[in-house]
PDB file of C-alpha atoms in Angstrom:
ATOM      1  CA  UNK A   1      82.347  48.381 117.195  1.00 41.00           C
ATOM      2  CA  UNK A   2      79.615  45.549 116.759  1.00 44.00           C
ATOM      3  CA  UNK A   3      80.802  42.775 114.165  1.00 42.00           C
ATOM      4  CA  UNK A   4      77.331  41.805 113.188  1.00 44.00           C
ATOM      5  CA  UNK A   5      76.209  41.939 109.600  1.00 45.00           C
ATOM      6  CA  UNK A   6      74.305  45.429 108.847  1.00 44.00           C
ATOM      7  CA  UNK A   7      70.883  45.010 107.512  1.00 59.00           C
ATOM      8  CA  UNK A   8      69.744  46.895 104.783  1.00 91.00           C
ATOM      9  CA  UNK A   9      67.953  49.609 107.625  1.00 95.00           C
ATOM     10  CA  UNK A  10      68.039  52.823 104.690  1.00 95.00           C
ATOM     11  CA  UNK A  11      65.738  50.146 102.512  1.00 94.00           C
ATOM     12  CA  UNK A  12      63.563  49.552 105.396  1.00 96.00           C
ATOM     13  CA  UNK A  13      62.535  52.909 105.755  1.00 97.00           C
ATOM     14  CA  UNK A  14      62.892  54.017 101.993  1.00 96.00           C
ATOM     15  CA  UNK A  15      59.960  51.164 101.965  1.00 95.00           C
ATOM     16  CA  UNK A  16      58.017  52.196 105.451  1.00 97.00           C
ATOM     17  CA  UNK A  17      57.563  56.220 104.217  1.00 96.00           C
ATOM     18  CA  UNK A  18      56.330  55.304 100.965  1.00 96.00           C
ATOM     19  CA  UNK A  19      53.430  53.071 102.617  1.00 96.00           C
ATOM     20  CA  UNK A  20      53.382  56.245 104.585  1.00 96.00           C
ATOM     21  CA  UNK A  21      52.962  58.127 101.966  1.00 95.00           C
ATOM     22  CA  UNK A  22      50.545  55.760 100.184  1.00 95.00           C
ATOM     23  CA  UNK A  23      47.965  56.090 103.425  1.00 93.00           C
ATOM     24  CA  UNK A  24      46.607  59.298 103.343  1.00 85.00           C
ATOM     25  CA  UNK A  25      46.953  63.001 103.091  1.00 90.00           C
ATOM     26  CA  UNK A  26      50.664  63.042 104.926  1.00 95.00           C
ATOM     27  CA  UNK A  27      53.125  63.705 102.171  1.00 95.00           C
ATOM     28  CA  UNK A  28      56.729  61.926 103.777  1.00 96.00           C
ATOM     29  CA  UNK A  29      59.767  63.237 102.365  1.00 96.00           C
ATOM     30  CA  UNK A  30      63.237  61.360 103.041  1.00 95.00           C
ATOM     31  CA  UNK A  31      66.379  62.407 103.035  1.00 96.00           C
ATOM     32  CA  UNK A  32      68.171  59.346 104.789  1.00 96.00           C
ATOM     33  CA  UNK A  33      72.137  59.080 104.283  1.00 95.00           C
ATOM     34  CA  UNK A  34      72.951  55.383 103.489  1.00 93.00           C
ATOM     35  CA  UNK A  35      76.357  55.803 105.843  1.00 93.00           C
ATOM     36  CA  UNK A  36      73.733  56.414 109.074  1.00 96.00           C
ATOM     37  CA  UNK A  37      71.624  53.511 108.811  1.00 96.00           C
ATOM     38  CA  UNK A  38      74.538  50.715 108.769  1.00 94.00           C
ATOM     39  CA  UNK A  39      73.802  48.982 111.932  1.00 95.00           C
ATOM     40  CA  UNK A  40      73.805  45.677 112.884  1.00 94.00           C
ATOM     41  CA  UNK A  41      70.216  43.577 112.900  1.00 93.00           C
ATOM     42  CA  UNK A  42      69.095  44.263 116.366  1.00 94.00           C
ATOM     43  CA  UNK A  43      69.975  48.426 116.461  1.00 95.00           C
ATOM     44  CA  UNK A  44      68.315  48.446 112.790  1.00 96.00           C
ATOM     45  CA  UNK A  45      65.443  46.554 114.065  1.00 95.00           C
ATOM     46  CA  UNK A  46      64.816  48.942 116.901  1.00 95.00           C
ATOM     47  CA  UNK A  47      65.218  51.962 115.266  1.00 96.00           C
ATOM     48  CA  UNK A  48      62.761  50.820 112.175  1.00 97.00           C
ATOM     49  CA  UNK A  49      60.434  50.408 115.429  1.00 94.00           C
ATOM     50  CA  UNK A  50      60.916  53.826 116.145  1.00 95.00           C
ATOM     51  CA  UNK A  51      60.778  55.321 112.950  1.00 97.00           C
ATOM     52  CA  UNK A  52      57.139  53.504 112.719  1.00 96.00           C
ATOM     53  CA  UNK A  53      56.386  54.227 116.018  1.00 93.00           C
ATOM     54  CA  UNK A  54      56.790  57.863 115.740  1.00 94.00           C
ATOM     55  CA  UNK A  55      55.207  58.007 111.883  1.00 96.00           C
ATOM     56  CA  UNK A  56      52.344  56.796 113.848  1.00 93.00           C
ATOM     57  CA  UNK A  57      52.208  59.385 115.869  1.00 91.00           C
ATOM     58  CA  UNK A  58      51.836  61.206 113.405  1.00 94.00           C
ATOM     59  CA  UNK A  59      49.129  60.133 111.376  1.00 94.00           C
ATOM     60  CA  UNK A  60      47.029  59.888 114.473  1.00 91.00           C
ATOM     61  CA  UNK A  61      47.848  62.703 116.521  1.00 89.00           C
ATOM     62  CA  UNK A  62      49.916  65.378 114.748  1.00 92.00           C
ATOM     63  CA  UNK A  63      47.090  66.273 111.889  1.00 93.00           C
ATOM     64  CA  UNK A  64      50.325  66.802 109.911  1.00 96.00           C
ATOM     65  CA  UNK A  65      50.458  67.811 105.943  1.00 96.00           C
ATOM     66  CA  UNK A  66      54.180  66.481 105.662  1.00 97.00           C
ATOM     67  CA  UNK A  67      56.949  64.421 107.933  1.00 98.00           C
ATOM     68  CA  UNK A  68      60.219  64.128 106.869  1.00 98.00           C
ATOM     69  CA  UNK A  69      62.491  61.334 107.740  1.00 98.00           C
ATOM     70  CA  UNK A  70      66.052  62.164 107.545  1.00 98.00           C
ATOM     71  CA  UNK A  71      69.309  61.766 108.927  1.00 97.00           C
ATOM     72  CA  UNK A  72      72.727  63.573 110.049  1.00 97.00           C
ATOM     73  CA  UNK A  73      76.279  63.108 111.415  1.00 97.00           C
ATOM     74  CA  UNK A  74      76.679  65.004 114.603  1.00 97.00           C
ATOM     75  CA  UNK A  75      79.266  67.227 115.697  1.00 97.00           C
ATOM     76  CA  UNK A  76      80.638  64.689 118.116  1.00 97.00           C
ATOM     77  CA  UNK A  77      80.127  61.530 115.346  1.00 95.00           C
ATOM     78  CA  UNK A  78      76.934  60.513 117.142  1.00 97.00           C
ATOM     79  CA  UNK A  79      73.976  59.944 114.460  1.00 98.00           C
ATOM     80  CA  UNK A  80      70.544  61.264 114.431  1.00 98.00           C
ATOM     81  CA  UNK A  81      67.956  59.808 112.563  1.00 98.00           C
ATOM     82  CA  UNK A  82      65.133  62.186 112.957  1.00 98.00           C
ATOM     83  CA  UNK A  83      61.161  62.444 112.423  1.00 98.00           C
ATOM     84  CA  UNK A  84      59.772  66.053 111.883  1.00 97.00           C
ATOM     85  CA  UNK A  85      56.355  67.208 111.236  1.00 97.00           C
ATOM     86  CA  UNK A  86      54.518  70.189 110.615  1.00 96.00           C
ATOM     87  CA  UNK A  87      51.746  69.338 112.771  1.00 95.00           C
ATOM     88  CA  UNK A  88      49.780  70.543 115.985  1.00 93.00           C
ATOM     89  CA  UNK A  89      53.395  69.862 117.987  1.00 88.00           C
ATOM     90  CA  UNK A  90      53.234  67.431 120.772  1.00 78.00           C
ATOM     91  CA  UNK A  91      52.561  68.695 124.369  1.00 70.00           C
ATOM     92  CA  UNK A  92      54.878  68.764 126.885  1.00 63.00           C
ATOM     93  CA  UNK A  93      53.124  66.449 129.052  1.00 53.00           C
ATOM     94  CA  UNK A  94      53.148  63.744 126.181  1.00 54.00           C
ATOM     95  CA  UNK A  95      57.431  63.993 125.832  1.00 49.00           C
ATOM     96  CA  UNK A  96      58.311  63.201 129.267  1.00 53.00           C
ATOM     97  CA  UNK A  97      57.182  61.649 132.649  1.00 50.00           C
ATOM     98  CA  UNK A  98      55.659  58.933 133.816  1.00 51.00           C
ATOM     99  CA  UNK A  99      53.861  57.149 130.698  1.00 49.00           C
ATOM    100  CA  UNK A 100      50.808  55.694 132.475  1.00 49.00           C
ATOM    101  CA  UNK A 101      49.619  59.528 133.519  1.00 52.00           C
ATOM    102  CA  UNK A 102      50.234  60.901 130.051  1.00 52.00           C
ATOM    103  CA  UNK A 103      49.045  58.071 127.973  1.00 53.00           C
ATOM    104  CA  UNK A 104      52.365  58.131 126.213  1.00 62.00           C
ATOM    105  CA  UNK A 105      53.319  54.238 126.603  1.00 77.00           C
ATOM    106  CA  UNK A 106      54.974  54.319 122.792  1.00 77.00           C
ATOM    107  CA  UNK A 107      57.243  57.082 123.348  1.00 78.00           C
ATOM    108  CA  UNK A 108      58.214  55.604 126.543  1.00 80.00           C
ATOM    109  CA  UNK A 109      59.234  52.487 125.833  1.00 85.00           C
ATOM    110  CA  UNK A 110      60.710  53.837 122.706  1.00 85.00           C
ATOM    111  CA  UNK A 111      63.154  55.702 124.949  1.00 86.00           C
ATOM    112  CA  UNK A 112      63.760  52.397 127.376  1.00 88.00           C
ATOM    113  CA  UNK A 113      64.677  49.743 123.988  1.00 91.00           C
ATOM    114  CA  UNK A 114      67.197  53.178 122.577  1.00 94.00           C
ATOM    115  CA  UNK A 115      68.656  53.396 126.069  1.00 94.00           C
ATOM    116  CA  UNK A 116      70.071  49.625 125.940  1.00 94.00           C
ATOM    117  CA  UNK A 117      72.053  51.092 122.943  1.00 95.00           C
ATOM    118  CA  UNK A 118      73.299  54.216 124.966  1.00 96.00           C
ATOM    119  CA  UNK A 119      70.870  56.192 122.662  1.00 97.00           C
ATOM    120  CA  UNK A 120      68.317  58.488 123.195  1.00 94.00           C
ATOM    121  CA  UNK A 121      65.415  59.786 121.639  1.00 92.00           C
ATOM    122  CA  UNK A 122      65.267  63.560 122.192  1.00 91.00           C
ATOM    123  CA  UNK A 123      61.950  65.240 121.504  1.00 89.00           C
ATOM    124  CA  UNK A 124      61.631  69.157 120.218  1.00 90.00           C
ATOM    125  CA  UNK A 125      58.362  71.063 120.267  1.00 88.00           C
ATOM    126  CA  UNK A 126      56.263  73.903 120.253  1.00 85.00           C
ATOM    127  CA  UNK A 127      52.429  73.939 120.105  1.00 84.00           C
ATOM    128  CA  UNK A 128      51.664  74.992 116.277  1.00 86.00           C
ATOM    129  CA  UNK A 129      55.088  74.481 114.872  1.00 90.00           C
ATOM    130  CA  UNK A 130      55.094  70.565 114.771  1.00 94.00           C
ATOM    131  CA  UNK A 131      57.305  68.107 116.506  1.00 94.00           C
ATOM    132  CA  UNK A 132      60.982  66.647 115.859  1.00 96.00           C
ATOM    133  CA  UNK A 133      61.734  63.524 117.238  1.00 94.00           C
ATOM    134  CA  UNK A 134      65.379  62.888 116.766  1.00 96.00           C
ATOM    135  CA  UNK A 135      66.984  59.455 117.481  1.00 97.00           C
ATOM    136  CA  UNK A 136      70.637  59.836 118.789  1.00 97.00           C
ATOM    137  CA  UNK A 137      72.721  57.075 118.073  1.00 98.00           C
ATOM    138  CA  UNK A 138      76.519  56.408 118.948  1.00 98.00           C
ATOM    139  CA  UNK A 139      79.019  56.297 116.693  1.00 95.00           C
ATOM    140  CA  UNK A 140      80.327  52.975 117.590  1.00 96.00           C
ATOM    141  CA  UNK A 141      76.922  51.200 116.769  1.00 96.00           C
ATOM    142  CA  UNK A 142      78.011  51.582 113.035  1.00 94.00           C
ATOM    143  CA  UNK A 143      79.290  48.684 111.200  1.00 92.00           C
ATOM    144  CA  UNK A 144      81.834  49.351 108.522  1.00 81.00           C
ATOM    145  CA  UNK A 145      80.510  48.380 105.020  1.00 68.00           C
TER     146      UNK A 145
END
């Protein structure tokens, strides 16, 4: 289990969905559990990357109404922290394969700094029905608090 101090990660992104919100047209609910953002400072820092990452995705490609940031305890203690809109839904071309084809550098190297953690960023969806990006974290990344 790291020993690093957490960072306050569930403020972080409390703070980055109401600039979110305060944008534009993209209404950003949250429904974060304070347990599944206590991470040291470098997993917090790289998933408050990905979190904006993906909100930018978003706001430039999704033509979203709403996004909702939230989080749960998995089945086998892992964590997700997930991004789900109600937009255009992503193409399959743009989840996977080789990122200077698609255009899809972000989610790419996204998926490269989560790996380092033995996490993964899993990407669900369907053209019309919006996109969820869910960010799979191991259990033993949390630091008691």
């Amino acid at each position: 289990m790291p020993t690093a101090l957490r960072t306050d990660l569930h403020f972080r992104l409390l703070e980055l969905c109401d600039e979110f919100r305060a944008q534009g047209d993209i209404d950003c609910e949250v429904a974060l559990d304070e347990h599944h953002t206590r991470f040291d400072q470098e997993v917090s820092e790289v998933v408050f990357r990905t979190v904006r990452e993906l909100l930018t995705n978003v706001r430039q490609h999704a033509k979203a109404k709403q996004v909702q940031v939230a989080s749960v305890g998995r089945r086998d203690g892992s964590i997700g922290i997930t991004v789900a809109d109600d937009g255009i839904g992503l193409p399959p071309h743009r989840r996977r394969g080789n990122p200077f084809e698609s255009g899809g550098i972000g989610l790419w190297s996204i998926d490269q700094r989560l790996r380092g953690f033995d996490a993964v960023l899993d990407i669900d969806a369907a053209a019309g029905c919006g996109t969820r990006a869910m960010v799979i974290l191991p259990e033993t990344l949390l630091v008691a608090g």
